[in-house]
mmCIF file with all atom_site columns, C-alpha atoms and ligand atoms in Angstrom:
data_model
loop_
_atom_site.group_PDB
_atom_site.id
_atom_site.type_symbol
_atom_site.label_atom_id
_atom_site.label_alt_id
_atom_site.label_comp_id
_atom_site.label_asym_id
_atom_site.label_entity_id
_atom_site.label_seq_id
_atom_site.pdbx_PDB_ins_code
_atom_site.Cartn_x
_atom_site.Cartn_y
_atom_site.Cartn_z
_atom_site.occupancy
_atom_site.B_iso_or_equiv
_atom_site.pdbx_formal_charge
_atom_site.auth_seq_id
_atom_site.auth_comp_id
_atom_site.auth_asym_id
_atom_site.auth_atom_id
_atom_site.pdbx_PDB_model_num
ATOM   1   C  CA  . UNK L 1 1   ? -5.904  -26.805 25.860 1.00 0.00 ? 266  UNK L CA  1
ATOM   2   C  CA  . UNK L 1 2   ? -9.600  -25.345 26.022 1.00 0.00 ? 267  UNK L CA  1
ATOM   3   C  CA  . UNK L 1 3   ? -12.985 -26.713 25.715 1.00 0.00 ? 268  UNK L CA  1
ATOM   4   C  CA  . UNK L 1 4   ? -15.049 -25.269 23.585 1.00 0.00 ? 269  UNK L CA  1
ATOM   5   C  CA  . UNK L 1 5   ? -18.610 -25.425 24.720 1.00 0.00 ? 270  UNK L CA  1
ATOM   6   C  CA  . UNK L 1 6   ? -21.128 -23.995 21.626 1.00 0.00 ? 271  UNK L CA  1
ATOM   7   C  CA  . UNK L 1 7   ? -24.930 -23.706 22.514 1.00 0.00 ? 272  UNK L CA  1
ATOM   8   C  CA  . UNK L 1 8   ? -26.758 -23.824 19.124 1.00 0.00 ? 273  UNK L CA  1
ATOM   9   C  CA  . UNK L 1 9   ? -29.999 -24.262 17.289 1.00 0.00 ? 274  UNK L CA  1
ATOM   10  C  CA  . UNK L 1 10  ? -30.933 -28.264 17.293 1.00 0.00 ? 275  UNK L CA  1
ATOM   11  C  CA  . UNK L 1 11  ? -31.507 -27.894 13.438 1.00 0.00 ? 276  UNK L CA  1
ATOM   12  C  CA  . UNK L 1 12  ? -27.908 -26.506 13.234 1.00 0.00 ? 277  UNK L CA  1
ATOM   13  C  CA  . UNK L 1 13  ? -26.226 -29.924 14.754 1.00 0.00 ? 278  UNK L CA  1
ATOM   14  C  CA  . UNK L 1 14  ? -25.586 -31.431 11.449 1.00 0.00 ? 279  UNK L CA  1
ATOM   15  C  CA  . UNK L 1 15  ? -24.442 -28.244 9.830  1.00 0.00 ? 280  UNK L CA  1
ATOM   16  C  CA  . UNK L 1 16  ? -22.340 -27.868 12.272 1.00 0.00 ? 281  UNK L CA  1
ATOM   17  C  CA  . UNK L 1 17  ? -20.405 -31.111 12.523 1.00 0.00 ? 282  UNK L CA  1
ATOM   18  C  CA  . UNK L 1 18  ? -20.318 -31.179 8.747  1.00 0.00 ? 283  UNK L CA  1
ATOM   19  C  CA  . UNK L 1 19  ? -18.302 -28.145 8.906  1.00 0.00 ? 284  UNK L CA  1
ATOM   20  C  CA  . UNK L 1 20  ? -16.090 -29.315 12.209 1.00 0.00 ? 285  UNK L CA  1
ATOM   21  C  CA  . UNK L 1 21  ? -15.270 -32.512 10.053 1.00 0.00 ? 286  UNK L CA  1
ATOM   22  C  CA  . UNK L 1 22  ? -13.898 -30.069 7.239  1.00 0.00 ? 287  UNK L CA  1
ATOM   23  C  CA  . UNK L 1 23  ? -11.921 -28.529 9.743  1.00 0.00 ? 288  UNK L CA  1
ATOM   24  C  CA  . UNK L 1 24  ? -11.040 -31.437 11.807 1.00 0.00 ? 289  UNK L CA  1
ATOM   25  C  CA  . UNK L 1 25  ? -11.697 -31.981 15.362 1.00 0.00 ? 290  UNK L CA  1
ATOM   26  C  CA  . UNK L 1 26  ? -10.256 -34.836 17.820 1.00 0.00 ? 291  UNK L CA  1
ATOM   27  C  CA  . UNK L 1 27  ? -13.665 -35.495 19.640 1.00 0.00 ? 292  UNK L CA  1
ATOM   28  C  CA  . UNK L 1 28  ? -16.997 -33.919 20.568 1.00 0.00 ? 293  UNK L CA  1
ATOM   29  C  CA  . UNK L 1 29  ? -19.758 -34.419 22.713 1.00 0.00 ? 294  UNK L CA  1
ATOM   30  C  CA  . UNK L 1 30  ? -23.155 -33.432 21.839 1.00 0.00 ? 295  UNK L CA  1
ATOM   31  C  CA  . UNK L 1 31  ? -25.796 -32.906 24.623 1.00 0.00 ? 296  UNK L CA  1
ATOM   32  C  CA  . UNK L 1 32  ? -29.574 -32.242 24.739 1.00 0.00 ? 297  UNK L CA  1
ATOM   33  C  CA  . UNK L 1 33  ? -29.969 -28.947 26.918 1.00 0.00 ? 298  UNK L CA  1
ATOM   34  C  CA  . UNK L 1 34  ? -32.083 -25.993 28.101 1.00 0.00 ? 299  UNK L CA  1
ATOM   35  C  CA  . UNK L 1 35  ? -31.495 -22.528 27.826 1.00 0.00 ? 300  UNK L CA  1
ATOM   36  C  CA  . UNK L 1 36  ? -32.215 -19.028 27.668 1.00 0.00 ? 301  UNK L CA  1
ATOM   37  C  CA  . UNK L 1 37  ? -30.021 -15.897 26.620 1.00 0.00 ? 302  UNK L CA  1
ATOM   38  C  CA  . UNK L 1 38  ? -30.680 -12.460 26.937 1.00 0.00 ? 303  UNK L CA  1
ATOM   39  C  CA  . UNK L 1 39  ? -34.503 -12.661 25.747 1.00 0.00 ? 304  UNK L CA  1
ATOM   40  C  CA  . UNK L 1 40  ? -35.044 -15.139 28.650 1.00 0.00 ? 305  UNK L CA  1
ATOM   41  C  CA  . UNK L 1 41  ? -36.769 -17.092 25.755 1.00 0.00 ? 306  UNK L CA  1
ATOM   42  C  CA  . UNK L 1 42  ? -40.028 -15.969 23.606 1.00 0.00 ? 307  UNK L CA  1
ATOM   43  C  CA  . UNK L 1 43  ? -43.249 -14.714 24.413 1.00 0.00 ? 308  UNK L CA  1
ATOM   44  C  CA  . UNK L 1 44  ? -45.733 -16.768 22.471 1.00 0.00 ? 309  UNK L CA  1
ATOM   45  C  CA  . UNK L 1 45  ? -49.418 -16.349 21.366 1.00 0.00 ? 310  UNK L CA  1
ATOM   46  C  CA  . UNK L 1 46  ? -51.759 -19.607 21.800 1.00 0.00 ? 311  UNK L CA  1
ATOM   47  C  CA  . UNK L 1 47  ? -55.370 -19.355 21.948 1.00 0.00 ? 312  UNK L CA  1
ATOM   48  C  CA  . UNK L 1 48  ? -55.294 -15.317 22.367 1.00 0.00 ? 313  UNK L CA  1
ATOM   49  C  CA  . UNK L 1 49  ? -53.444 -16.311 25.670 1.00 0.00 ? 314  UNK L CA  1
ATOM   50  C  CA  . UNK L 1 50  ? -49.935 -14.986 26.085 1.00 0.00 ? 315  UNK L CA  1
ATOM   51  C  CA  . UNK L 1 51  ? -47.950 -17.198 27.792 1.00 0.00 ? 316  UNK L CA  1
ATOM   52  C  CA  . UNK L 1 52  ? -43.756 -17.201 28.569 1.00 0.00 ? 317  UNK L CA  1
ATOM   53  C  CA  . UNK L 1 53  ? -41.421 -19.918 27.725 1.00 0.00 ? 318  UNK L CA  1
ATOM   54  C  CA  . UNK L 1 54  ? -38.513 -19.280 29.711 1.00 0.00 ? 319  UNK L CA  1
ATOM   55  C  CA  . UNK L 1 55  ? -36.603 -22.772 28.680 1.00 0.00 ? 320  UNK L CA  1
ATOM   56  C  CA  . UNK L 1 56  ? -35.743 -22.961 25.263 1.00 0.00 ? 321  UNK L CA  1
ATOM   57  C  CA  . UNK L 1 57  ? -34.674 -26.538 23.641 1.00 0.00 ? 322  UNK L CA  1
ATOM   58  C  CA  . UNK L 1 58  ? -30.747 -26.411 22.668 1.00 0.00 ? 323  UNK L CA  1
ATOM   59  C  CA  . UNK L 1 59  ? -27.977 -27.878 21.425 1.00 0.00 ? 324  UNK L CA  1
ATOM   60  C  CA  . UNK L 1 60  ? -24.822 -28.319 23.281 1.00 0.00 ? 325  UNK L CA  1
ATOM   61  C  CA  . UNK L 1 61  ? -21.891 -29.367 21.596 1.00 0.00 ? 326  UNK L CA  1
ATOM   62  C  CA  . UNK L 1 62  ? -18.313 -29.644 23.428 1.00 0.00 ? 327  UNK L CA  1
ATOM   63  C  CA  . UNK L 1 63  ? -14.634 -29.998 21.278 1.00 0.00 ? 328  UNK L CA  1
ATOM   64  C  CA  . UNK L 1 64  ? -11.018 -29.656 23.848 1.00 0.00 ? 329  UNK L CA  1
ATOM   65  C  CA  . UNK L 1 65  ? -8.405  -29.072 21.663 1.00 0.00 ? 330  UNK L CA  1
ATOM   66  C  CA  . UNK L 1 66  ? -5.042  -27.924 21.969 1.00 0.00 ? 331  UNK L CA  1
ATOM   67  C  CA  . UNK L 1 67  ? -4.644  -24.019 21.702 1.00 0.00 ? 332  UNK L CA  1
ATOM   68  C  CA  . UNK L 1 68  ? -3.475  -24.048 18.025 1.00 0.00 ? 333  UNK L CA  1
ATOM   69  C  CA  . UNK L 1 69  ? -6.491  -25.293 16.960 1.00 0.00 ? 334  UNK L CA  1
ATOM   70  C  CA  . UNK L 1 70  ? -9.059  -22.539 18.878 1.00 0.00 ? 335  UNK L CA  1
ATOM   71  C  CA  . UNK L 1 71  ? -9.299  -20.328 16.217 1.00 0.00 ? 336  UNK L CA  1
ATOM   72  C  CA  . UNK L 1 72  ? -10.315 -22.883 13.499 1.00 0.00 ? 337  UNK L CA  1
ATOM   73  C  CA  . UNK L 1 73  ? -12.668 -24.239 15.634 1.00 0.00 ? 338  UNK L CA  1
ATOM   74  C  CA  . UNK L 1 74  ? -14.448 -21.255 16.208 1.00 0.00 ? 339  UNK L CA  1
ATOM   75  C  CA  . UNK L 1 75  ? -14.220 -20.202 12.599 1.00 0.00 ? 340  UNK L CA  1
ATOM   76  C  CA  . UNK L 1 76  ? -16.266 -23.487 11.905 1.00 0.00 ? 341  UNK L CA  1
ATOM   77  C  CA  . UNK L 1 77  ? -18.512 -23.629 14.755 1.00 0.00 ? 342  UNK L CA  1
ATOM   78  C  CA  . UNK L 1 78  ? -19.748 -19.807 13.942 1.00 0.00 ? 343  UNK L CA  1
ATOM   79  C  CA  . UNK L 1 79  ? -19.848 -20.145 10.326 1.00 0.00 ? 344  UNK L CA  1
ATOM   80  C  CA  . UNK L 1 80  ? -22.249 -22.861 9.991  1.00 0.00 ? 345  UNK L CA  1
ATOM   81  C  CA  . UNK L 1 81  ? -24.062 -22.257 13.294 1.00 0.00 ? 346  UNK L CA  1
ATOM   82  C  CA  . UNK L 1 82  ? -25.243 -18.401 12.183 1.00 0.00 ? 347  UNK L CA  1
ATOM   83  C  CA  . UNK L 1 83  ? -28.255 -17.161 11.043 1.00 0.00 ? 348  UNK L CA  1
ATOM   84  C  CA  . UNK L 1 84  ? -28.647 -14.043 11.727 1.00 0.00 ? 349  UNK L CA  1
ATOM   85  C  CA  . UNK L 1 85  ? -31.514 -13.985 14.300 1.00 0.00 ? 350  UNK L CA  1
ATOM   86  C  CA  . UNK L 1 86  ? -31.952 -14.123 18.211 1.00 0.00 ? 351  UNK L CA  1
ATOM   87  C  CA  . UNK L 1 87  ? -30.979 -17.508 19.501 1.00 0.00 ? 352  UNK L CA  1
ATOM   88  C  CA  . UNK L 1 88  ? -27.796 -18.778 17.337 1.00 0.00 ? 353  UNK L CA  1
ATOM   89  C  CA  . UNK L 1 89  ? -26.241 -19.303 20.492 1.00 0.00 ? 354  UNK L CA  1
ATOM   90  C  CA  . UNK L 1 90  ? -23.291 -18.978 22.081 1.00 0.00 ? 355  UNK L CA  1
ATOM   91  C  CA  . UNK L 1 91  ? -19.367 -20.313 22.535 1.00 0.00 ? 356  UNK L CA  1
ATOM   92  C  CA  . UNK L 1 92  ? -18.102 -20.100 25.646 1.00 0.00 ? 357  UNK L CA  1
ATOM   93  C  CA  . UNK L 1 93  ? -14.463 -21.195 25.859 1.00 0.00 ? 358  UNK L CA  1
ATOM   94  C  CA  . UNK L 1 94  ? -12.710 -22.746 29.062 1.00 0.00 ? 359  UNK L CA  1
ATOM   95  C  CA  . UNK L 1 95  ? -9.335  -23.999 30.261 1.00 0.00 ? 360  UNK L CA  1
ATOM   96  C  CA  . UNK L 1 96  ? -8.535  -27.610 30.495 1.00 0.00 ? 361  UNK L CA  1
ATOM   97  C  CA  . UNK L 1 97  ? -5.904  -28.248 33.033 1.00 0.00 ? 362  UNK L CA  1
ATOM   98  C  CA  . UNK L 1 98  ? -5.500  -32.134 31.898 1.00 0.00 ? 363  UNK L CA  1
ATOM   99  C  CA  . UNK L 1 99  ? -6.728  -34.554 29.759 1.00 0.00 ? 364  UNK L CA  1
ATOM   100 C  CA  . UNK L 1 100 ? -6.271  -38.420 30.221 1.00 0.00 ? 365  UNK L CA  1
ATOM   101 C  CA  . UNK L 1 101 ? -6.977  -40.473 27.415 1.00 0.00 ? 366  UNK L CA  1
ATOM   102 C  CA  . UNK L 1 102 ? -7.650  -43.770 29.694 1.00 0.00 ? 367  UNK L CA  1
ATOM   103 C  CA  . UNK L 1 103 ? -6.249  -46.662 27.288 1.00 0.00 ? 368  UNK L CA  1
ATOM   104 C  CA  . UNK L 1 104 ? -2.910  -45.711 26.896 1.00 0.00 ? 369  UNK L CA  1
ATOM   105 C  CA  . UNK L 1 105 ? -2.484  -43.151 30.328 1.00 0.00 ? 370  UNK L CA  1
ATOM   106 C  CA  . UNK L 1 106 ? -0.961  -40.286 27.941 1.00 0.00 ? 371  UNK L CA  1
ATOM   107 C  CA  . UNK L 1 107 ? -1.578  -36.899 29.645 1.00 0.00 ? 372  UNK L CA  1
ATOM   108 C  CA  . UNK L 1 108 ? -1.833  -33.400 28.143 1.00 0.00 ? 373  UNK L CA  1
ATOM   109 C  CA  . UNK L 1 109 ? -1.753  -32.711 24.341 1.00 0.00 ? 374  UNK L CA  1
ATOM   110 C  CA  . UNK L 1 110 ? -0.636  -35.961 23.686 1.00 0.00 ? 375  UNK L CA  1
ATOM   111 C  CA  . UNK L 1 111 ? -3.847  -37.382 24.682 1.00 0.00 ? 376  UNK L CA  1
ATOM   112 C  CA  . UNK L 1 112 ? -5.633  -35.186 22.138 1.00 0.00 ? 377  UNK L CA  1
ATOM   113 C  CA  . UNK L 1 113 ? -4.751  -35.945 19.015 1.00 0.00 ? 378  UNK L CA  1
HETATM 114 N  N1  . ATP C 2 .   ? -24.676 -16.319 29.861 1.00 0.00 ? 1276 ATP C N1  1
HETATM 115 C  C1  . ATP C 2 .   ? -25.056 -17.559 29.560 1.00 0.00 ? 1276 ATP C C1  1
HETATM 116 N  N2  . ATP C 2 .   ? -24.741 -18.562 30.381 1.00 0.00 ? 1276 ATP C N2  1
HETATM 117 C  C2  . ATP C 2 .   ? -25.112 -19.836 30.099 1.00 0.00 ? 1276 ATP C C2  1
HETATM 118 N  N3  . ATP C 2 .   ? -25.764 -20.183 29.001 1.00 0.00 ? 1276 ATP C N3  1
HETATM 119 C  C3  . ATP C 2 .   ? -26.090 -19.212 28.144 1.00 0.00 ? 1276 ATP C C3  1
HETATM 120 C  C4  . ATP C 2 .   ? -25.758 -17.849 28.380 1.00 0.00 ? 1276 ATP C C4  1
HETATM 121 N  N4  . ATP C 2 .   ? -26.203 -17.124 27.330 1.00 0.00 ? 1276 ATP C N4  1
HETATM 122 C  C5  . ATP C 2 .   ? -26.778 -17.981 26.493 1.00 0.00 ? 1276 ATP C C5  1
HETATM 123 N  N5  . ATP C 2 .   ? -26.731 -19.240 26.972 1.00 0.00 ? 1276 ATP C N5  1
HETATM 124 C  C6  . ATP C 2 .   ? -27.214 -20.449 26.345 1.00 0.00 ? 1276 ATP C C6  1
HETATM 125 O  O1  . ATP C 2 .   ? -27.189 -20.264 24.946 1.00 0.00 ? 1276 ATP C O1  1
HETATM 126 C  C7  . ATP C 2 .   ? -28.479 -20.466 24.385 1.00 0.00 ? 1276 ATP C C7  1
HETATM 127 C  C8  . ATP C 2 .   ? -28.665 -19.518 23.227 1.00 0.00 ? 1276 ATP C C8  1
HETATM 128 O  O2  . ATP C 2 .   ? -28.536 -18.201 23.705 1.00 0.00 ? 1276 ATP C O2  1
HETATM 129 P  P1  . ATP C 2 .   ? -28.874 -16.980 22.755 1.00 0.00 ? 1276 ATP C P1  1
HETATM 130 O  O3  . ATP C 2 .   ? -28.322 -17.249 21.396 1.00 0.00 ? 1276 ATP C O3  1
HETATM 131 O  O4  . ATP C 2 .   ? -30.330 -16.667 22.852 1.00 0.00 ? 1276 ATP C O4  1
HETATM 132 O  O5  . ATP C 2 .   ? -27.978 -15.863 23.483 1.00 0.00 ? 1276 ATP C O5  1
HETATM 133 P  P2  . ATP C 2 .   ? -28.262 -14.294 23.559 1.00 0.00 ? 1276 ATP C P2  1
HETATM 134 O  O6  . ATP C 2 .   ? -27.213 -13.736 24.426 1.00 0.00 ? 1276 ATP C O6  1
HETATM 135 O  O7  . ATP C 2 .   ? -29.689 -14.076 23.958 1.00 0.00 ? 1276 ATP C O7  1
HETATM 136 O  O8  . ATP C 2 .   ? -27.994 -13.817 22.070 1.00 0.00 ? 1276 ATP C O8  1
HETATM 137 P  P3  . ATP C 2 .   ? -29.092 -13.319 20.994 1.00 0.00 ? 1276 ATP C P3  1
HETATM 138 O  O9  . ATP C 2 .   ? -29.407 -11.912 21.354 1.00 0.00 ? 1276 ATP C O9  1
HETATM 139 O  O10 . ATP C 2 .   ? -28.409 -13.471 19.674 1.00 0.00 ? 1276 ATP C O10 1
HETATM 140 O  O11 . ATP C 2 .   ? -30.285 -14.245 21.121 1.00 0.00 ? 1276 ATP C O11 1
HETATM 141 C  C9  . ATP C 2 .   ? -29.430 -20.247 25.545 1.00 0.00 ? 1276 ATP C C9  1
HETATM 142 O  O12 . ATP C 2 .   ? -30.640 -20.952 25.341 1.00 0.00 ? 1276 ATP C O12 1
HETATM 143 C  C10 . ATP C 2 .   ? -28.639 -20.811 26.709 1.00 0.00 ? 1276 ATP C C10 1
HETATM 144 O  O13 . ATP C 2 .   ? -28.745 -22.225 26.720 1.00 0.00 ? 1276 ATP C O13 1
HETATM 145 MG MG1 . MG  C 3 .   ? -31.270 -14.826 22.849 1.00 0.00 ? 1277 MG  C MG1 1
#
């Protein structure tokens, strides 16, 4: 099983789970964040000041899902999250020793899907 943990644009988030649902997904998690990348965010005029913003607002989604499914997931995350520009984000994927889904105390896989 893996997490994957996709950092996108804020204005992508419905794009995105519109194209998760076509895929299908057992669960997600969305979360309000703060980021940078390799620009360590923009450099922005205002009042003939320059000025750094180093936190950028984000938007963190998370999906686990057993290792079959990786590949479609990413498909659909990176198809509707692109642009083109600096900033789409970024997909970092982890290993999930367990999952418990609490009702019924199924372990593993089983407690996926
Ligand atoms: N190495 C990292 N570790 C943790 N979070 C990261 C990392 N890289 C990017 N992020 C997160 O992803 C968000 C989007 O990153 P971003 O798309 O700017 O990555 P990038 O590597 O700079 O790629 P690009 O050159 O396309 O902008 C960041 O605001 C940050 O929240
Ligand atoms: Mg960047």
């Amino acid at each position: 099983m893996k997490r994957i943990e996709a950092i996108i644009r804020q204005e992508k988030l419905e794009d995105v789970k519109a194209s998760l649902e076509k895929a299908g997904y057992p669960g997600m998690t969305v979360t309000s964040v703060q980021g940078h990348g390799k620009q360590k965010g923009v450099t922005q005029q205002w009042r003939g000041m320059e000025y750094k913003v180093t936190l950028l607002p984000k938007t963190k989604i998370e999906v686990t899902v057993v290792d079959a499914d990786v590949e479609k997931t990413l498909q659909a995350i990176k198809s509707s999250a692109y642009t083109g520009a600096v900033g789409d984000g970024k997909i970092f994927v982890v290993d999930i020793a367990d999952v418990v889904r609490i009702r019924t105390g199924e372990h593993g896989e089983a407690a996926l899907n």
